[in-house]
Coordinates of C-alpha atoms in Angstrom, one line a residue:
Chain Q
X1 CA -4.8 -13.6 9.3
X2 CA -3.0 -10.2 9.3
X3 CA -0.6 -9.6 6.3
X4 CA 2.2 -9.6 8.3
X5 CA 1.1 -12.8 8.8
X6 CA 0.1 -13.8 4.9
X7 CA 3.3 -12.6 4.1
X8 CA 6.1 -12.2 6.8
X9 CA 8.4 -12.1 4.1
X10 CA 6.7 -9.7 1.9
X11 CA 6.8 -7.5 5.4
X12 CA 9.9 -7.6 6.1
X13 CA 11.3 -6.5 3.1
X14 CA 8.8 -3.4 1.8
X15 CA 8.9 -2.1 6.3
X16 CA 12.9 -2.7 6.2
X17 CA 12.5 -0.2 2.7
X18 CA 12.2 2.6 4.8
X19 CA 13.6 4.3 8.3
X20 CA 12.5 2.7 11.0
X21 CA 11.0 6.3 12.3
X22 CA 8.7 6.9 9.1
X23 CA 7.4 3.7 8.5
X24 CA 4.5 5.8 7.6
X25 CA 6.2 5.4 4.3
X26 CA 4.9 1.2 4.5
X27 CA 1.3 2.1 3.7
X28 CA 2.0 2.7 -0.5
X29 CA 2.8 -1.5 -1.1
X30 CA 1.1 -2.3 2.2
X31 CA -2.0 -1.6 0.2
X32 CA -1.1 -3.9 -2.3
X33 CA -0.9 -6.1 -0.2
X34 CA -4.1 -6.1 1.0
X35 CA -5.7 -5.8 -2.4
X36 CA -3.6 -8.6 -3.2
X37 CA -4.1 -10.7 -0.2
X38 CA -8.9 -9.7 0.0
X39 CA -8.7 -8.5 -4.3
X40 CA -9.6 -5.5 -3.3
X41 CA -9.5 -3.2 -0.2
X42 CA -11.4 -3.7 2.5
X43 CA -12.2 -1.3 5.0
X44 CA -10.9 -4.2 7.8
X45 CA -7.3 -3.5 6.3
X46 CA -7.5 0.1 6.1
X47 CA -8.0 -0.9 9.4
X48 CA -5.4 -3.0 10.2
X49 CA -2.9 -1.1 8.1
X50 CA -3.3 1.5 9.9
X51 CA -2.7 0.5 13.4
X52 CA 0.4 -1.8 12.2
X53 CA 2.1 2.1 11.0
X54 CA 0.5 3.5 13.5
X55 CA -1.8 6.1 11.8
X56 CA -5.0 7.4 11.6
X57 CA -8.0 5.6 9.1
X58 CA -9.3 8.6 7.9
X59 CA -6.3 9.0 6.8
X60 CA -5.2 5.9 5.2
X61 CA -8.8 5.5 3.4
X62 CA -7.8 8.7 1.8
X63 CA -4.8 6.9 0.7
X64 CA -6.4 4.3 -1.1
X65 CA -8.9 6.6 -2.5
X66 CA -6.0 9.4 -3.9
X67 CA -5.0 6.4 -5.9
X68 CA -6.2 5.5 -9.3
X69 CA -5.0 1.6 -9.0
X70 CA -5.5 0.8 -5.2
X71 CA -9.4 0.1 -5.1
X72 CA -12.5 -0.2 -2.3
X73 CA -14.7 -2.3 -4.1
X74 CA -15.2 -6.1 -5.1
X75 CA -15.7 -5.5 -9.1
X76 CA -14.1 -7.8 -12.1
X77 CA -11.0 -9.9 -10.9
X78 CA -9.1 -8.2 -13.7
X79 CA -9.2 -5.1 -14.8
X80 CA -8.7 -4.2 -18.7
X81 CA -8.1 -0.7 -18.3
X82 CA -7.1 0.8 -21.9
X83 CA -5.4 4.3 -22.8
X84 CA -7.5 6.4 -24.8
X85 CA -5.4 10.1 -23.7
X86 CA -4.9 11.7 -26.6
X87 CA -1.9 10.5 -28.3
X88 CA -3.0 7.3 -28.4
X89 CA -6.3 8.7 -29.0
X90 CA -4.7 9.8 -32.3
X91 CA -4.2 6.1 -32.6
X92 CA -6.8 4.9 -33.5
X93 CA -7.7 4.1 -29.0
X94 CA -11.6 5.4 -29.2
X95 CA -12.7 3.6 -32.0
X96 CA -10.7 0.5 -30.6
X97 CA -12.0 0.7 -27.4
X98 CA -15.9 1.6 -28.1
X99 CA -15.3 -2.0 -30.4
X100 CA -14.6 -4.0 -27.5
X101 CA -17.4 -2.0 -25.5
X102 CA -19.5 -3.6 -28.8
X103 CA -17.9 -6.9 -28.4
X104 CA -18.4 -7.6 -25.1
X105 CA -22.2 -6.0 -24.7
X106 CA -21.1 -4.0 -21.8
X107 CA -20.2 -0.3 -21.3
X108 CA -17.5 1.3 -20.2
X109 CA -16.6 0.6 -16.3
X110 CA -19.5 -2.8 -16.3
X111 CA -18.7 -6.5 -15.6
X112 CA -18.3 -9.3 -18.3
X113 CA -21.9 -11.1 -16.3
X114 CA -19.0 -14.0 -15.9
X115 CA -17.5 -11.2 -12.8
X116 CA -14.5 -11.6 -14.5
X117 CA -13.3 -8.5 -16.6
X118 CA -14.3 -5.3 -16.0
X119 CA -13.3 -2.0 -18.4
X120 CA -11.9 0.9 -17.4
X121 CA -10.9 3.7 -19.4
X122 CA -7.1 5.0 -18.5
X123 CA -5.3 8.0 -18.6
X124 CA -2.0 8.0 -20.3
X125 CA 0.1 4.1 -18.7
X126 CA 3.5 5.5 -20.9
X127 CA 2.9 3.0 -24.3
X128 CA 1.9 5.7 -26.4
X129 CA 3.7 4.6 -29.5
X130 CA 1.9 1.0 -28.7
X131 CA -1.7 2.1 -29.3
X132 CA -4.0 1.0 -28.7
X133 CA -2.9 -0.8 -25.7
X134 CA -4.3 -1.4 -22.5
X135 CA -2.5 -3.1 -18.3
X136 CA -4.3 -5.8 -16.6
X137 CA -4.4 -5.2 -13.0
X138 CA -5.4 -7.7 -11.8
X139 CA -4.9 -8.3 -7.4
X140 CA -1.0 -9.5 -7.8
X141 CA -0.1 -7.4 -10.3
X142 CA -0.4 -5.7 -13.6
X143 CA 0.7 -6.5 -17.4
X144 CA 0.8 -4.1 -20.4
X145 CA -0.7 -5.4 -24.1
X146 CA 0.7 -3.5 -26.6
X147 CA -0.5 -2.7 -30.2
X148 CA -3.8 -4.9 -29.6
X149 CA -6.5 -5.3 -31.9
X150 CA -10.0 -6.8 -31.3
X151 CA -9.1 -10.3 -32.1
X152 CA -6.6 -10.8 -29.9
X153 CA -7.9 -9.0 -27.2
X154 CA -11.0 -11.0 -27.2
X155 CA -8.9 -14.1 -28.1
X156 CA -7.1 -13.5 -24.3
X157 CA -10.4 -13.2 -22.5
X158 CA -11.6 -16.3 -24.1
X159 CA -7.6 -17.7 -22.4
X160 CA -8.1 -15.4 -18.8
X161 CA -11.6 -17.4 -18.7
X162 CA -9.6 -21.1 -20.2
X163 CA -7.9 -20.4 -16.8
X164 CA -9.9 -19.5 -14.3
X165 CA -12.3 -22.9 -15.4
X166 CA -9.3 -24.3 -14.7
X167 CA -8.7 -23.4 -11.1
X168 CA -11.7 -23.1 -9.8
Chain E
X1 CA 27.0 8.1 -33.8
X2 CA 26.6 5.4 -31.2
X3 CA 24.3 5.8 -28.7
X4 CA 25.3 7.5 -25.5
X5 CA 21.7 6.9 -23.5
X6 CA 19.6 3.6 -25.8
X7 CA 23.2 2.1 -25.7
X8 CA 20.8 -1.3 -25.8
X9 CA 19.9 -0.7 -29.3
X10 CA 23.8 -0.6 -29.9
X11 CA 24.9 -3.3 -27.6
X12 CA 22.2 -5.6 -27.9
X13 CA 22.3 -8.1 -24.2
X14 CA 23.7 -4.9 -22.2
X15 CA 20.7 -5.4 -19.6
X16 CA 23.4 -8.1 -17.6
X17 CA 26.0 -7.1 -15.6
X18 CA 29.1 -9.4 -17.5
X19 CA 27.8 -7.2 -20.3
X20 CA 27.3 -4.2 -18.8
X21 CA 30.3 -4.7 -17.1
X22 CA 32.3 -5.6 -20.4
X23 CA 31.6 -2.2 -22.3
X24 CA 32.9 -0.3 -19.8
X25 CA 30.7 0.0 -17.0
X26 CA 30.2 0.8 -13.6
X27 CA 34.3 2.2 -14.5
X28 CA 32.9 5.6 -13.8
X29 CA 30.7 5.0 -10.3
X30 CA 34.3 3.1 -9.4
X31 CA 36.5 5.8 -10.0
X32 CA 33.9 8.2 -8.1
X33 CA 34.2 6.3 -4.5
X34 CA 38.1 5.8 -5.5
X35 CA 39.9 9.1 -6.8
X36 CA 37.5 11.9 -6.3
X37 CA 35.8 14.1 -3.0
X38 CA 31.9 14.8 -3.8
X39 CA 32.8 17.6 -5.0
X40 CA 34.5 17.0 -7.8
X41 CA 31.6 15.1 -9.1
X42 CA 29.2 17.4 -8.5
X43 CA 32.2 20.5 -10.5
X44 CA 32.1 17.7 -12.9
X45 CA 28.4 17.3 -13.9
X46 CA 27.8 21.3 -13.3
X47 CA 30.6 21.9 -16.0
X48 CA 28.9 19.3 -18.3
X49 CA 26.1 21.4 -18.3
X50 CA 23.2 18.5 -18.3
X51 CA 20.2 20.2 -17.9
X52 CA 17.1 18.2 -16.1
X53 CA 15.2 15.8 -18.6
X54 CA 12.1 15.8 -16.6
X55 CA 11.0 19.0 -18.4
X56 CA 11.6 21.2 -15.7
X57 CA 15.6 21.7 -17.7
X58 CA 17.3 23.2 -14.5
X59 CA 21.0 22.5 -14.2
X60 CA 22.0 19.1 -12.6
X61 CA 24.5 19.7 -11.3
X62 CA 23.6 22.9 -9.3
X63 CA 20.8 21.4 -7.7
X64 CA 22.8 19.2 -6.4
X65 CA 25.3 22.0 -5.5
X66 CA 22.5 23.0 -3.5
X67 CA 22.4 20.0 -1.4
X68 CA 22.4 21.8 2.5
X69 CA 25.3 20.1 4.5
X70 CA 24.2 21.4 8.0
X71 CA 21.8 18.7 8.0
X72 CA 22.3 15.5 7.6
X73 CA 21.2 12.4 6.6
X74 CA 20.6 13.4 2.6
X75 CA 18.5 11.6 0.0
X76 CA 18.5 10.6 -3.8
X77 CA 15.5 10.0 -5.3
X78 CA 15.3 9.1 -9.1
X79 CA 11.5 10.0 -10.3
X80 CA 10.6 7.4 -12.9
X81 CA 6.7 8.6 -12.2
X82 CA 7.1 9.0 -15.7
X83 CA 3.5 10.1 -16.7
X84 CA 2.5 13.0 -19.1
X85 CA 0.9 12.0 -22.0
X86 CA 3.3 10.6 -25.0
X87 CA 6.4 10.9 -22.2
X88 CA 7.6 7.2 -22.1
X89 CA 11.4 7.8 -22.5
X90 CA 12.4 6.4 -19.3
X91 CA 10.3 3.3 -19.7
X92 CA 12.8 1.8 -22.3
X93 CA 16.3 3.8 -20.3
X94 CA 15.1 1.3 -17.8
X95 CA 14.3 -1.8 -19.0
X96 CA 16.3 -2.1 -21.6
X97 CA 20.1 -0.6 -20.0
X98 CA 19.0 -0.5 -16.6
X99 CA 22.8 -1.0 -14.8
X100 CA 23.5 2.8 -17.1
X101 CA 20.3 3.8 -14.8
X102 CA 21.3 3.2 -12.2
X103 CA 25.0 3.4 -12.0
X104 CA 23.8 6.9 -12.4
X105 CA 21.3 6.9 -8.8
X106 CA 25.1 5.3 -7.3
X107 CA 27.0 8.4 -8.6
X108 CA 24.3 10.8 -8.1
X109 CA 24.5 9.6 -4.3
X110 CA 27.7 9.7 -3.7
X111 CA 27.8 13.5 -5.0
X112 CA 25.9 14.1 -2.5
X113 CA 26.7 12.3 0.2
X114 CA 23.8 9.9 0.6
X115 CA 23.6 6.1 1.8
X116 CA 20.4 6.1 0.5
X117 CA 18.4 6.7 -2.5
X118 CA 15.2 5.1 -3.3
X119 CA 13.3 5.2 -7.0
X120 CA 10.2 6.2 -7.6
X121 CA 8.1 4.6 -10.3
X122 CA 4.1 5.6 -11.3
X123 CA 2.3 2.3 -10.1
X124 CA 2.0 1.2 -13.0
X125 CA 5.1 0.2 -14.2
X126 CA 4.8 -2.5 -12.4
X127 CA 7.1 -4.9 -14.1
X128 CA 10.0 -2.2 -13.9
X129 CA 10.1 -2.5 -10.4
X130 CA 10.6 -6.1 -10.3
X131 CA 13.3 -5.7 -13.2
X132 CA 15.4 -3.2 -11.3
X133 CA 14.8 -5.1 -7.8
X134 CA 16.8 -8.6 -10.0
X135 CA 18.9 -5.7 -10.9
X136 CA 20.5 -3.9 -7.9
X137 CA 19.9 -7.2 -6.4
X138 CA 22.7 -7.9 -9.1
X139 CA 24.9 -5.0 -7.5
X140 CA 25.0 -5.8 -3.7
X141 CA 26.1 -9.4 -5.3
X142 CA 28.5 -7.8 -6.9
X143 CA 29.9 -5.8 -4.0
X144 CA 28.7 -2.6 -5.9
X145 CA 26.3 -1.2 -3.9
X146 CA 26.7 -2.6 -0.2
X147 CA 28.6 -1.3 2.4
X148 CA 32.6 0.2 2.5
X149 CA 31.9 0.0 -1.4
X150 CA 34.9 -0.4 -3.0
X151 CA 37.3 0.1 0.7
X152 CA 36.2 3.1 0.8
X153 CA 34.3 4.3 4.0
X154 CA 31.2 4.3 1.5
X155 CA 28.2 2.5 2.0
X156 CA 24.6 3.0 0.0
X157 CA 21.8 1.1 -0.9
X158 CA 19.1 1.7 -3.5
X159 CA 15.2 1.2 -3.1
X160 CA 12.4 0.8 -5.1
X161 CA 8.7 2.4 -4.7
X162 CA 5.5 2.1 -6.6
X163 CA 3.2 4.3 -6.9
X164 CA -0.5 4.2 -7.1
X165 CA -1.3 5.9 -10.3
X166 CA -0.9 9.5 -9.8
X167 CA 0.3 11.7 -12.7
X168 CA 0.9 14.5 -10.3
X169 CA 3.2 12.4 -8.0
X170 CA 5.9 13.7 -10.9
X171 CA 6.3 16.8 -9.2
X172 CA 8.2 16.8 -6.7
X173 CA 7.1 17.9 -4.0
X174 CA 4.1 15.4 -4.1
X175 CA 6.5 12.6 -5.2
X176 CA 7.9 13.0 -1.7
X177 CA 5.2 13.7 0.3
X178 CA 3.6 10.2 -2.1
X179 CA 7.5 8.5 -0.5
X180 CA 6.2 9.9 3.0
X181 CA 3.3 7.6 3.3
X182 CA 0.9 11.0 2.6
X183 CA -1.4 11.3 -0.4
X184 CA 0.7 12.4 -2.9
X185 CA 0.0 16.6 -3.0
X186 CA 3.1 19.3 -4.1
X187 CA 4.7 22.0 -1.1
X188 CA 4.2 25.1 -1.1
X189 CA 8.3 25.7 -2.8
X190 CA 10.1 27.2 -0.9
X191 CA 11.7 25.4 0.7
X192 CA 13.0 23.3 -2.5
X193 CA 13.9 19.6 -2.1
X194 CA 17.6 21.1 -1.6
X195 CA 17.4 22.5 1.6
X196 CA 13.7 20.4 2.6
X197 CA 13.1 17.2 0.9
X198 CA 12.2 13.7 1.9
X199 CA 11.1 13.6 5.8
X200 CA 12.9 17.2 5.6
X201 CA 16.0 16.2 4.7
X202 CA 17.7 17.6 2.0
X203 CA 17.2 16.0 -1.0
X204 CA 18.1 15.1 -5.3
X205 CA 15.1 15.1 -6.8
X206 CA 16.0 13.6 -10.3
X207 CA 14.9 11.9 -13.9
X208 CA 16.1 9.1 -14.9
X209 CA 17.1 10.8 -17.9
X210 CA 19.4 12.8 -16.0
X211 CA 20.9 10.3 -13.4
X212 CA 21.6 7.6 -17.5
X213 CA 23.8 11.3 -18.3
X214 CA 26.1 10.7 -16.0
X215 CA 28.4 8.1 -15.8
X216 CA 29.1 9.0 -20.0
X217 CA 29.7 12.4 -18.0
X218 CA 32.6 11.1 -15.6
X219 CA 33.8 8.4 -18.0
X220 CA 34.4 11.1 -20.9
X221 CA 34.5 14.5 -19.3
X222 CA 32.2 17.5 -19.6
X223 CA 33.6 18.8 -22.4
X224 CA 32.9 16.3 -24.7
X225 CA 29.7 16.5 -23.4
X226 CA 29.7 19.9 -24.2
X227 CA 30.9 19.2 -27.6
X228 CA 27.0 17.3 -28.4
X229 CA 23.5 19.6 -29.0
X230 CA 23.9 23.5 -28.7
X231 CA 25.8 26.1 -26.3
X232 CA 22.3 25.9 -24.4
X233 CA 21.5 22.4 -24.2
X234 CA 23.6 20.4 -23.7
X235 CA 24.3 16.5 -24.8
X236 CA 22.2 14.7 -26.2
X237 CA 18.2 14.1 -25.8
X238 CA 15.3 10.9 -25.7
X239 CA 12.6 12.3 -27.5
X240 CA 9.4 10.0 -27.5
X241 CA 7.7 11.2 -31.2
X242 CA 4.0 9.6 -31.1
X243 CA 0.7 10.6 -32.8
X244 CA 0.4 11.4 -36.4
X245 CA 3.5 9.8 -38.2
X246 CA 4.7 6.8 -40.0
X247 CA 7.2 5.2 -37.0
X248 CA 6.6 6.2 -33.1
X249 CA 8.8 6.2 -30.6
X250 CA 11.9 6.8 -28.8
X251 CA 14.9 8.7 -31.1
X252 CA 18.1 9.9 -29.0
X253 CA 18.9 13.0 -30.8
X254 CA 21.6 15.4 -30.0
X255 CA 20.6 19.0 -29.1
X256 CA 20.3 20.8 -32.6
X257 CA 19.0 18.8 -34.7
X258 CA 15.2 19.9 -36.5
X259 CA 11.8 19.3 -35.2
X260 CA 11.4 18.5 -39.7
X261 CA 14.9 15.6 -38.6
X262 CA 12.8 14.0 -35.7
X263 CA 9.5 13.6 -37.1
X264 CA 10.2 13.4 -41.7
X265 CA 13.4 12.1 -40.7
X266 CA 13.6 8.6 -38.3
X267 CA 9.9 9.4 -38.1
X268 CA 9.3 8.1 -41.0
X269 CA 6.9 11.7 -42.0
X270 CA 3.1 11.5 -41.7
X271 CA 0.4 8.7 -41.8
X272 CA -1.3 8.3 -45.1
X273 CA 1.0 11.2 -46.1
X274 CA -1.2 13.7 -44.8
X275 CA -0.4 17.1 -44.3
X276 CA 1.2 18.2 -40.7
X277 CA -1.2 21.0 -38.8
X278 CA 0.3 20.7 -35.3
X279 CA 3.1 19.8 -33.1
X280 CA 3.4 19.5 -29.0
X281 CA 6.4 18.7 -27.5
X282 CA 5.7 18.2 -24.3
X283 CA 3.3 16.5 -23.7
X284 CA 0.0 17.7 -23.4
X285 CA 1.4 20.5 -21.5
X286 CA 2.6 22.1 -24.5
X287 CA 1.7 25.0 -25.9
X288 CA 0.7 24.5 -29.3
X289 CA 3.0 25.5 -32.1
X290 CA 1.9 25.7 -35.9
X291 CA 3.6 23.2 -37.6
X292 CA 5.0 25.4 -40.0
X293 CA 7.7 25.8 -42.3
X294 CA 9.9 27.7 -39.9
X295 CA 9.3 25.8 -36.7
X296 CA 10.0 22.5 -39.2
X297 CA 13.1 24.1 -39.5
X298 CA 13.3 25.4 -35.2
X299 CA 16.1 23.4 -33.9
X300 CA 15.1 21.0 -31.1
X301 CA 16.8 22.5 -27.9
X302 CA 15.1 24.5 -25.0
X303 CA 16.0 28.1 -26.5
X304 CA 14.7 27.8 -29.8
X305 CA 12.1 25.5 -28.3
X306 CA 11.2 28.5 -26.5
X307 CA 11.7 31.2 -28.7
X308 CA 8.9 29.1 -31.0
X309 CA 6.4 30.1 -28.0
X310 CA 6.6 26.9 -26.5
X311 CA 8.8 24.8 -24.9
X312 CA 10.6 21.1 -25.1
X313 CA 9.9 20.3 -21.5
X314 CA 9.9 16.3 -21.0
X315 CA 10.8 16.2 -25.1
X316 CA 7.4 14.1 -25.7
X317 CA 6.4 15.6 -29.6
X318 CA 2.8 14.6 -30.0
X319 CA 2.4 15.0 -34.2
X320 CA -0.7 16.4 -35.4
X321 CA -2.1 15.9 -39.1
X322 CA -5.0 17.8 -40.4
X323 CA -7.2 16.0 -39.5
X324 CA -8.0 16.1 -36.7
X325 CA -9.7 18.9 -34.8
X326 CA -7.8 21.4 -32.1
X327 CA -10.2 21.5 -30.5
X328 CA -11.0 17.7 -30.0
X329 CA -7.1 17.6 -29.0
X330 CA -7.7 20.4 -25.9
X331 CA -10.7 18.8 -25.1
X332 CA -8.2 14.6 -24.5
X333 CA -5.8 16.9 -22.5
X334 CA -8.6 19.1 -20.4
X335 CA -10.0 15.9 -19.7
X336 CA -6.5 14.5 -18.6
X337 CA -5.6 17.4 -16.2
X338 CA -9.0 17.1 -15.2
X339 CA -9.2 13.6 -14.3
X340 CA -5.7 14.4 -13.0
X341 CA -5.6 17.9 -10.7
X342 CA -4.8 16.9 -7.1
X343 CA -7.5 19.3 -5.5
X344 CA -5.3 20.9 -3.5
X345 CA -5.9 24.4 -5.3
X346 CA -9.1 25.6 -5.7
X347 CA -7.8 27.4 -9.1
X348 CA -6.4 24.1 -10.7
X349 CA -9.3 21.6 -9.1
X350 CA -12.3 24.2 -10.1
X351 CA -10.7 25.4 -13.5
X352 CA -10.4 21.4 -14.8
X353 CA -13.5 20.9 -13.8
X354 CA -15.0 24.1 -15.9
X355 CA -13.1 24.0 -19.0
X356 CA -14.5 20.3 -19.5
X357 CA -17.3 21.7 -19.0
X358 CA -17.8 24.3 -21.5
X359 CA -15.9 22.1 -24.3
X360 CA -18.1 19.3 -23.6
X361 CA -20.5 22.0 -24.1
X362 CA -19.0 23.4 -27.4
X363 CA -19.0 20.0 -28.6
X364 CA -22.5 18.9 -27.6
X365 CA -23.7 23.1 -29.1
X366 CA -20.9 25.4 -30.8
X367 CA -21.4 29.1 -29.5
X368 CA -18.6 31.7 -29.7
X369 CA -20.2 32.6 -26.4
X370 CA -18.2 30.0 -25.0
X371 CA -15.2 29.8 -26.7
X372 CA -14.5 33.2 -25.2
X373 CA -15.4 31.7 -21.5
X374 CA -12.9 28.7 -21.8
X375 CA -10.4 31.4 -22.8
X376 CA -11.4 33.3 -19.9
X377 CA -11.2 30.1 -17.4
X378 CA -8.1 29.9 -19.2
X379 CA -6.7 33.2 -18.5
X380 CA -7.5 33.5 -14.7
X381 CA -6.2 30.1 -13.6
X382 CA -3.0 31.0 -15.2
X383 CA 0.2 32.0 -11.9
X384 CA -2.7 31.4 -9.6
X385 CA -2.4 27.5 -9.3
X386 CA -0.4 25.7 -6.7
X387 CA 2.4 23.4 -8.7
X388 CA 3.3 23.9 -12.7
X389 CA 0.1 21.4 -13.2
X390 CA -2.5 24.2 -13.5
X391 CA -0.4 26.0 -14.9
X392 CA 0.6 23.4 -18.1
X393 CA -3.4 22.5 -18.0
X394 CA -3.7 26.1 -19.5
X395 CA -1.3 25.5 -22.8
X396 CA -2.5 23.5 -25.6
X397 CA -6.4 25.4 -24.2
X398 CA -5.2 29.7 -24.5
X399 CA -1.9 28.4 -27.3
X400 CA -4.8 26.4 -29.4
X401 CA -7.9 29.1 -28.9
X402 CA -5.1 32.1 -30.0
X403 CA -3.1 30.1 -32.7
X404 CA -6.0 27.6 -34.5
X405 CA -9.0 30.1 -33.4
X406 CA -10.2 28.7 -37.3
X407 CA -10.5 25.0 -35.6
X408 CA -13.4 26.6 -33.5
X409 CA -16.8 27.8 -34.3
X410 CA -16.6 30.5 -36.1
X411 CA -18.8 33.8 -36.2
X412 CA -21.3 32.2 -38.9
X413 CA -22.4 29.8 -37.0
X414 CA -23.7 31.6 -34.3

């Protein structure tokens, strides 16, 4: 189903934000919608958006490649994105990240064997006073987790697993 | 002193429309539309001495007065792409005191006669975009936004737009490119946005904190605002304090308080009471300051920090103590800039790549020649990049090597 069919209200609301002659501005919010629908941004979705906004498919692909929150590959359902930039690293983010890798038995960039969590290091997310911090990006949204410990993070992953088990 | 920007710290429920209005909220907005001309609004902001809080410190009213009145429509864009490592002030303002920010957006729009304003938020601030959408809807329902406001001919709509993870989109022309649905790469300036901005139309781009200053300036007047702060830097500033301090967080202070007031007053001093070593006053983009007594007693205002050989920028103060190596610090900052370089201009794209490679090699095999090589690469980038990102990337590298030579390989090791 097309984005306009799957999310008629959202597509309407997005298009209304921009002058009709500049509807290309809607490319970023529409890419988020495609990511929500498919779990990641597929080639078909890029083509669909390109046609919808009268853009070139290559241009849409270049936008997907430029911004870090768009993903063109299927990975874990939840991307756990830990900030280990300078201010967070001054408050133990690197140690936190290493401990997390050890406990999950995966390296940075890898996904837990059940396909649930992909662990990533990201640049500053604007929570420097609450390190260690990470955000979880799911196809639907981004949520912040601040002042975290390894223990609480593992509990969170368990809760995500449980929720996953209930929906499938 | 009561807060002027972080008012939620004095009035807990100020994020609710009725509470905000009970405390004078939207009176400035209504006064502007009903009883002031756009030029009068701009004049007050000009006279207040307000300067841009995103880092460049350009006089806000002057920017508004630059808008080209031969070319319409006009746009206002609030820069909420807060992405400088160490900066988290705009986030607190939007989360806790959203209406004062939105009132600032509205007044700025009236001053330049824009009928559409966009708030460009970094993609990670997803929850804030949802939150602001809700607040904007409340304003529309209360007749504070929409058509023919307060019985006048003036109409205004405000929309949020989410970025998707790119530091460069904080650069105003890259932000506009991104808002137009393109890759967020900076334009060559001039022309500047007030003559050629969004969709090629005159556009004011202002930082969130800058705009949040506008309602109180209109309410209490330019003279009141100038009475706060210093001659060079009028008013108040929200400083984001992070790094090796006991109490990191945002602190609203009038300009002119010292680094010592911020770090040892509000910040509670250094973790484990270690000696302080260095200060980065403008996030990862800072020139490193040697934190001696003279530096600690330096007033936090634009001119004084510049006289120290640095810049106040966005006021994102990262504190470094004696347990930390400056070589490690610049490896972190260069890693950041290498990741965030947009790739458009060669000095930044290649320079950051090579600086990181040299720093990685230094970590594995310390060698004096490589420190010199690193410095030379930085110097070759200087003044040659298309936008400020490339220039920012070398600040910590050059000042780190110049001011903390002992933290790099000493000659006995080579």
